[in-house]
Amino acid sequence: FCIKVTGVVDKRDDENIKAVVLRVNSPGGSATASDIIWHAASELSETKPLVVSMGNVAASGGYYVSAAGVNIFAEPGTLTGSIGVVGGKLITKGLWDWAGVSFHETNYGKNADLYSANRAFSEEQRATIQRHMQQTYEDFKDRVQQGRGDRLSKDLEDLAGGRVYTGRQAAANGLVDRLGGLREAIEYAAAEAGISKYDI
């Protein structure tokens, strides 16, 4: 009953799947992708036990996804948390000029060149990016609050802000439930499903 994230939604109504262990080993990435996976995992957890097993890293988007789990296992040394948002862009025009490479741009729309590497953000664009990042951060904290709620040892804002924890620290702060690896997570999920004989 251990499945790939891409198949989470398909497993909700599969009677042969009694419980799901979602293995997360990710330093994060796209907030949109994380939210899509979080929604799918949350819906699945409404129909059968969902246990999260964190690998070496489950931070930022990796923790975002994990927050959908009713029970979260982490290794003592798992890097996790990093509840925050980072954004921006690199300006590489000087490098291309130095290399003798030039570009011709054609833009349609006021902010079509928002992420162009040829110029810095305008003040208006910077404000737009800041608003977007703040909204994403609020959404991230909301997902964590929904999943962890009163299990957190302190106010979420004191644990967020991009702070990174080991699995042991995360357990002490209520960001994860138990220390253990994939095998322990599978055994726990089987017990939650009330089964003693199972295939993985």
PDB file of C-alpha atoms in Angstrom:
ATOM      1  CA  PHE A   1       0.000   0.000   0.000  1.00  0.00           C
ATOM      2  CA  CYS A   2       2.923   2.332  -0.608  1.00  0.00           C
ATOM      3  CA  ILE A   3       2.218   4.352  -3.751  1.00  0.00           C
ATOM      4  CA  LYS A   4       3.692   7.050  -5.934  1.00  0.00           C
ATOM      5  CA  VAL A   5       2.371  10.578  -5.484  1.00  0.00           C
ATOM      6  CA  THR A   6       1.199  10.580  -9.102  1.00  0.00           C
ATOM      7  CA  GLY A   7      -1.244   7.806  -8.250  1.00  0.00           C
ATOM      8  CA  VAL A   8      -2.645   9.197  -4.988  1.00  0.00           C
ATOM      9  CA  VAL A   9      -6.039  10.237  -6.353  1.00  0.00           C
ATOM     10  CA  ASP A  10      -6.576   6.877  -8.064  1.00  0.00           C
ATOM     11  CA  LYS A  11      -6.166   4.985  -4.784  1.00  0.00           C
ATOM     12  CA  ARG A  12      -9.048   6.565  -2.871  1.00  0.00           C
ATOM     13  CA  ASP A  13     -11.656   4.086  -4.086  1.00  0.00           C
ATOM     14  CA  ASP A  14      -9.392   1.067  -4.570  1.00  0.00           C
ATOM     15  CA  GLU A  15     -10.682  -1.502  -2.067  1.00  0.00           C
ATOM     16  CA  ASN A  16      -7.445  -3.472  -2.333  1.00  0.00           C
ATOM     17  CA  ILE A  17      -5.543  -0.518  -0.873  1.00  0.00           C
ATOM     18  CA  LYS A  18      -6.209  -0.452   2.875  1.00  0.00           C
ATOM     19  CA  ALA A  19      -3.761   2.302   3.859  1.00  0.00           C
ATOM     20  CA  VAL A  20      -1.277   4.611   2.166  1.00  0.00           C
ATOM     21  CA  VAL A  21       2.261   5.516   3.116  1.00  0.00           C
ATOM     22  CA  LEU A  22       3.371   8.637   1.311  1.00  0.00           C
ATOM     23  CA  ARG A  23       7.172   8.734   1.104  1.00  0.00           C
ATOM     24  CA  VAL A  24       8.477  12.290   0.848  1.00  0.00           C
ATOM     25  CA  ASN A  25      12.097  13.021  -0.003  1.00  0.00           C
ATOM     26  CA  SER A  26      12.149  16.554  -1.388  1.00  0.00           C
ATOM     27  CA  PRO A  27      13.712  19.932  -0.606  1.00  0.00           C
ATOM     28  CA  GLY A  28      10.686  21.615  -2.168  1.00  0.00           C
ATOM     29  CA  GLY A  29      10.110  23.528  -5.358  1.00  0.00           C
ATOM     30  CA  SER A  30       6.885  24.685  -6.936  1.00  0.00           C
ATOM     31  CA  ALA A  31       4.277  25.974  -4.507  1.00  0.00           C
ATOM     32  CA  THR A  32       1.554  25.175  -7.042  1.00  0.00           C
ATOM     33  CA  ALA A  33       2.697  21.564  -7.409  1.00  0.00           C
ATOM     34  CA  SER A  34       2.947  21.219  -3.624  1.00  0.00           C
ATOM     35  CA  ASP A  35      -0.602  22.484  -3.183  1.00  0.00           C
ATOM     36  CA  ILE A  36      -1.962  20.123  -5.824  1.00  0.00           C
ATOM     37  CA  ILE A  37      -0.302  17.156  -4.113  1.00  0.00           C
ATOM     38  CA  TRP A  38      -1.466  18.381  -0.680  1.00  0.00           C
ATOM     39  CA  HIS A  39      -5.087  18.511  -1.904  1.00  0.00           C
ATOM     40  CA  ALA A  40      -4.894  15.009  -3.411  1.00  0.00           C
ATOM     41  CA  ALA A  41      -3.321  13.562  -0.271  1.00  0.00           C
ATOM     42  CA  SER A  42      -5.846  15.334   1.973  1.00  0.00           C
ATOM     43  CA  GLU A  43      -8.754  13.910  -0.015  1.00  0.00           C
ATOM     44  CA  LEU A  44      -7.241  10.442   0.182  1.00  0.00           C
ATOM     45  CA  SER A  45      -6.813  10.730   3.970  1.00  0.00           C
ATOM     46  CA  GLU A  46     -10.587  11.167   4.271  1.00  0.00           C
ATOM     47  CA  THR A  47     -11.184   7.621   2.993  1.00  0.00           C
ATOM     48  CA  LYS A  48      -8.258   5.598   4.399  1.00  0.00           C
ATOM     49  CA  PRO A  49      -5.261   5.935   6.725  1.00  0.00           C
ATOM     50  CA  LEU A  50      -2.525   8.145   5.275  1.00  0.00           C
ATOM     51  CA  VAL A  51       0.877   8.054   6.944  1.00  0.00           C
ATOM     52  CA  VAL A  52       3.773  10.229   5.779  1.00  0.00           C
ATOM     53  CA  SER A  53       7.307   8.871   5.868  1.00  0.00           C
ATOM     54  CA  MET A  54      10.018  11.501   5.470  1.00  0.00           C
ATOM     55  CA  GLY A  55      13.321  10.608   3.840  1.00  0.00           C
ATOM     56  CA  ASN A  56      16.560  12.579   4.153  1.00  0.00           C
ATOM     57  CA  VAL A  57      14.862  15.879   3.303  1.00  0.00           C
ATOM     58  CA  ALA A  58      11.233  16.935   3.518  1.00  0.00           C
ATOM     59  CA  ALA A  59      11.500  20.700   3.668  1.00  0.00           C
ATOM     60  CA  SER A  60       9.641  23.656   2.190  1.00  0.00           C
ATOM     61  CA  GLY A  61       7.380  22.098  -0.477  1.00  0.00           C
ATOM     62  CA  GLY A  62       8.346  18.689   0.920  1.00  0.00           C
ATOM     63  CA  TYR A  63       6.921  19.688   4.295  1.00  0.00           C
ATOM     64  CA  TYR A  64       3.919  21.367   2.642  1.00  0.00           C
ATOM     65  CA  VAL A  65       2.989  18.002   1.096  1.00  0.00           C
ATOM     66  CA  SER A  66       3.680  16.153   4.356  1.00  0.00           C
ATOM     67  CA  ALA A  67       1.271  18.346   6.313  1.00  0.00           C
ATOM     68  CA  ALA A  68      -1.591  16.397   4.706  1.00  0.00           C
ATOM     69  CA  GLY A  69      -0.616  13.297   6.692  1.00  0.00           C
ATOM     70  CA  VAL A  70      -2.571  12.443   9.802  1.00  0.00           C
ATOM     71  CA  ASN A  71       0.611  10.879  11.165  1.00  0.00           C
ATOM     72  CA  ILE A  72       4.109  11.927  10.112  1.00  0.00           C
ATOM     73  CA  PHE A  73       7.256   9.862  10.628  1.00  0.00           C
ATOM     74  CA  ALA A  74      10.728  11.390  10.279  1.00  0.00           C
ATOM     75  CA  GLU A  75      14.214  10.033  10.746  1.00  0.00           C
ATOM     76  CA  PRO A  76      16.127  11.734  13.597  1.00  0.00           C
ATOM     77  CA  GLY A  77      18.334  13.479  11.037  1.00  0.00           C
ATOM     78  CA  THR A  78      15.674  14.331   8.437  1.00  0.00           C
ATOM     79  CA  LEU A  79      15.906  17.977   7.394  1.00  0.00           C
ATOM     80  CA  THR A  80      12.386  19.323   7.568  1.00  0.00           C
ATOM     81  CA  GLY A  81      10.263  22.380   8.208  1.00  0.00           C
ATOM     82  CA  SER A  82      11.432  25.380   6.191  1.00  0.00           C
ATOM     83  CA  ILE A  83       7.891  26.760   6.247  1.00  0.00           C
ATOM     84  CA  GLY A  84       8.505  29.786   4.089  1.00  0.00           C
ATOM     85  CA  VAL A  85       8.656  31.141   0.567  1.00  0.00           C
ATOM     86  CA  VAL A  86      11.602  32.371  -1.459  1.00  0.00           C
ATOM     87  CA  GLY A  87      11.371  34.083  -4.807  1.00  0.00           C
ATOM     88  CA  GLY A  88      13.257  36.320  -7.183  1.00  0.00           C
ATOM     89  CA  LYS A  89      15.323  36.121 -10.329  1.00  0.00           C
ATOM     90  CA  LEU A  90      18.913  36.356 -11.496  1.00  0.00           C
ATOM     91  CA  ILE A  91      19.886  39.129 -13.891  1.00  0.00           C
ATOM     92  CA  THR A  92      22.262  37.600 -16.457  1.00  0.00           C
ATOM     93  CA  LYS A  93      22.357  40.375 -19.090  1.00  0.00           C
ATOM     94  CA  GLY A  94      25.890  41.420 -18.134  1.00  0.00           C
ATOM     95  CA  LEU A  95      27.129  37.864 -18.552  1.00  0.00           C
ATOM     96  CA  TRP A  96      25.548  37.566 -22.003  1.00  0.00           C
ATOM     97  CA  ASP A  97      26.905  40.969 -23.017  1.00  0.00           C
ATOM     98  CA  TRP A  98      30.376  39.877 -21.940  1.00  0.00           C
ATOM     99  CA  ALA A  99      30.000  36.645 -23.965  1.00  0.00           C
ATOM    100  CA  GLY A 100      28.863  38.616 -27.016  1.00  0.00           C
ATOM    101  CA  VAL A 101      25.346  37.208 -27.037  1.00  0.00           C
ATOM    102  CA  SER A 102      22.404  39.502 -27.592  1.00  0.00           C
ATOM    103  CA  PHE A 103      18.646  38.991 -27.522  1.00  0.00           C
ATOM    104  CA  HIS A 104      15.692  40.681 -29.141  1.00  0.00           C
ATOM    105  CA  GLU A 105      12.563  40.643 -26.992  1.00  0.00           C
ATOM    106  CA  THR A 106       8.969  40.984 -28.061  1.00  0.00           C
ATOM    107  CA  ASN A 107       6.488  41.269 -25.205  1.00  0.00           C
ATOM    108  CA  TYR A 108       2.711  41.173 -25.186  1.00  0.00           C
ATOM    109  CA  GLY A 109       1.173  42.391 -21.968  1.00  0.00           C
ATOM    110  CA  LYS A 110       2.221  44.676 -19.153  1.00  0.00           C
ATOM    111  CA  ASN A 111       4.144  42.060 -17.165  1.00  0.00           C
ATOM    112  CA  ALA A 112       5.059  39.605 -19.906  1.00  0.00           C
ATOM    113  CA  ASP A 113       8.721  40.234 -19.077  1.00  0.00           C
ATOM    114  CA  LEU A 114       8.259  39.885 -15.326  1.00  0.00           C
ATOM    115  CA  TYR A 115      10.882  37.138 -15.072  1.00  0.00           C
ATOM    116  CA  SER A 116      13.151  38.430 -17.840  1.00  0.00           C
ATOM    117  CA  ALA A 117      16.798  37.956 -16.892  1.00  0.00           C
ATOM    118  CA  ASN A 118      17.699  41.147 -18.778  1.00  0.00           C
ATOM    119  CA  ARG A 119      16.425  43.653 -16.222  1.00  0.00           C
ATOM    120  CA  ALA A 120      15.544  44.023 -12.560  1.00  0.00           C
ATOM    121  CA  PHE A 121      11.958  44.169 -11.344  1.00  0.00           C
ATOM    122  CA  SER A 122      10.278  47.558 -11.542  1.00  0.00           C
ATOM    123  CA  GLU A 123       8.912  48.786  -8.213  1.00  0.00           C
ATOM    124  CA  GLU A 124       5.417  47.782  -9.324  1.00  0.00           C
ATOM    125  CA  GLN A 125       6.615  44.317 -10.342  1.00  0.00           C
ATOM    126  CA  ARG A 126       8.507  43.915  -7.081  1.00  0.00           C
ATOM    127  CA  ALA A 127       5.323  44.748  -5.153  1.00  0.00           C
ATOM    128  CA  THR A 128       3.386  42.196  -7.236  1.00  0.00           C
ATOM    129  CA  ILE A 129       5.954  39.483  -6.511  1.00  0.00           C
ATOM    130  CA  GLN A 130       5.957  40.396  -2.807  1.00  0.00           C
ATOM    131  CA  ARG A 131       2.150  40.119  -2.627  1.00  0.00           C
ATOM    132  CA  HIS A 132       2.224  36.758  -4.393  1.00  0.00           C
ATOM    133  CA  MET A 133       4.929  35.416  -2.070  1.00  0.00           C
ATOM    134  CA  GLN A 134       3.073  36.644   1.031  1.00  0.00           C
ATOM    135  CA  GLN A 135      -0.144  34.955  -0.123  1.00  0.00           C
ATOM    136  CA  THR A 136       1.730  31.719  -0.806  1.00  0.00           C
ATOM    137  CA  TYR A 137       3.284  31.903   2.666  1.00  0.00           C
ATOM    138  CA  GLU A 138      -0.134  32.405   4.272  1.00  0.00           C
ATOM    139  CA  ASP A 139      -1.514  29.432   2.320  1.00  0.00           C
ATOM    140  CA  PHE A 140       1.454  27.293   3.416  1.00  0.00           C
ATOM    141  CA  LYS A 141       0.913  28.186   7.081  1.00  0.00           C
ATOM    142  CA  ASP A 142      -2.812  27.483   6.712  1.00  0.00           C
ATOM    143  CA  ARG A 143      -2.098  23.972   5.378  1.00  0.00           C
ATOM    144  CA  VAL A 144       0.277  23.294   8.272  1.00  0.00           C
ATOM    145  CA  GLN A 145      -2.220  24.661  10.807  1.00  0.00           C
ATOM    146  CA  GLN A 146      -4.953  22.423   9.371  1.00  0.00           C
ATOM    147  CA  GLY A 147      -2.732  19.354   9.561  1.00  0.00           C
ATOM    148  CA  ARG A 148      -0.878  19.943  12.817  1.00  0.00           C
ATOM    149  CA  GLY A 149      -3.231  22.198  14.801  1.00  0.00           C
ATOM    150  CA  ASP A 150      -2.854  21.754  18.545  1.00  0.00           C
ATOM    151  CA  ARG A 151       0.010  19.286  18.121  1.00  0.00           C
ATOM    152  CA  LEU A 152       2.397  22.199  17.605  1.00  0.00           C
ATOM    153  CA  SER A 153       4.466  23.027  20.674  1.00  0.00           C
ATOM    154  CA  LYS A 154       4.244  26.788  20.101  1.00  0.00           C
ATOM    155  CA  ASP A 155       2.689  29.379  17.845  1.00  0.00           C
ATOM    156  CA  LEU A 156       3.163  28.428  14.201  1.00  0.00           C
ATOM    157  CA  GLU A 157       4.767  31.761  13.336  1.00  0.00           C
ATOM    158  CA  ASP A 158       7.558  30.938  15.810  1.00  0.00           C
ATOM    159  CA  LEU A 159       8.205  27.664  13.950  1.00  0.00           C
ATOM    160  CA  ALA A 160       7.803  29.038  10.413  1.00  0.00           C
ATOM    161  CA  GLY A 161       9.731  31.838   8.717  1.00  0.00           C
ATOM    162  CA  GLY A 162      11.921  29.380   6.795  1.00  0.00           C
ATOM    163  CA  ARG A 163      13.368  27.718   9.907  1.00  0.00           C
ATOM    164  CA  VAL A 164      14.816  24.242   9.262  1.00  0.00           C
ATOM    165  CA  TYR A 165      14.793  21.425  11.840  1.00  0.00           C
ATOM    166  CA  THR A 166      16.159  17.938  12.220  1.00  0.00           C
ATOM    167  CA  GLY A 167      13.569  15.207  12.583  1.00  0.00           C
ATOM    168  CA  ARG A 168      14.296  15.046  16.311  1.00  0.00           C
ATOM    169  CA  GLN A 169      13.749  18.812  16.675  1.00  0.00           C
ATOM    170  CA  ALA A 170      10.634  18.633  14.521  1.00  0.00           C
ATOM    171  CA  ALA A 171       9.182  15.934  16.780  1.00  0.00           C
ATOM    172  CA  ALA A 172       9.888  18.054  19.862  1.00  0.00           C
ATOM    173  CA  ASN A 173       8.094  20.984  18.197  1.00  0.00           C
ATOM    174  CA  GLY A 174       5.103  18.942  17.036  1.00  0.00           C
ATOM    175  CA  LEU A 175       5.898  19.298  13.337  1.00  0.00           C
ATOM    176  CA  VAL A 176       6.107  15.491  13.077  1.00  0.00           C
ATOM    177  CA  ASP A 177       4.539  12.788  15.239  1.00  0.00           C
ATOM    178  CA  ARG A 178       7.111  10.017  15.489  1.00  0.00           C
ATOM    179  CA  LEU A 179      10.717   9.195  14.790  1.00  0.00           C
ATOM    180  CA  GLY A 180      11.209   6.240  12.480  1.00  0.00           C
ATOM    181  CA  GLY A 181      11.826   5.169   8.936  1.00  0.00           C
ATOM    182  CA  LEU A 182       9.743   3.761   6.130  1.00  0.00           C
ATOM    183  CA  ARG A 183       9.390   0.335   7.764  1.00  0.00           C
ATOM    184  CA  GLU A 184       7.989   1.825  10.972  1.00  0.00           C
ATOM    185  CA  ALA A 185       5.611   4.004   8.966  1.00  0.00           C
ATOM    186  CA  ILE A 186       4.331   0.978   7.040  1.00  0.00           C
ATOM    187  CA  GLU A 187       3.829  -1.022  10.238  1.00  0.00           C
ATOM    188  CA  TYR A 188       1.961   1.891  11.789  1.00  0.00           C
ATOM    189  CA  ALA A 189      -0.260   2.316   8.703  1.00  0.00           C
ATOM    190  CA  ALA A 190      -1.084  -1.410   8.738  1.00  0.00           C
ATOM    191  CA  ALA A 191      -2.063  -1.184  12.402  1.00  0.00           C
ATOM    192  CA  GLU A 192      -4.229   1.861  11.669  1.00  0.00           C
ATOM    193  CA  ALA A 193      -5.954  -0.130   8.905  1.00  0.00           C
ATOM    194  CA  GLY A 194      -6.453  -3.062  11.253  1.00  0.00           C
ATOM    195  CA  ILE A 195      -4.521  -5.546   9.131  1.00  0.00           C
ATOM    196  CA  SER A 196      -1.631  -7.849  10.037  1.00  0.00           C
ATOM    197  CA  LYS A 197      -1.002  -9.515   6.663  1.00  0.00           C
ATOM    198  CA  TYR A 198      -0.417  -7.268   3.678  1.00  0.00           C
ATOM    199  CA  ASP A 199       1.523  -6.712   0.497  1.00  0.00           C
ATOM    200  CA  ILE A 200       3.475  -3.542  -0.168  1.00  0.00           C
TER     201      ILE A 200
END
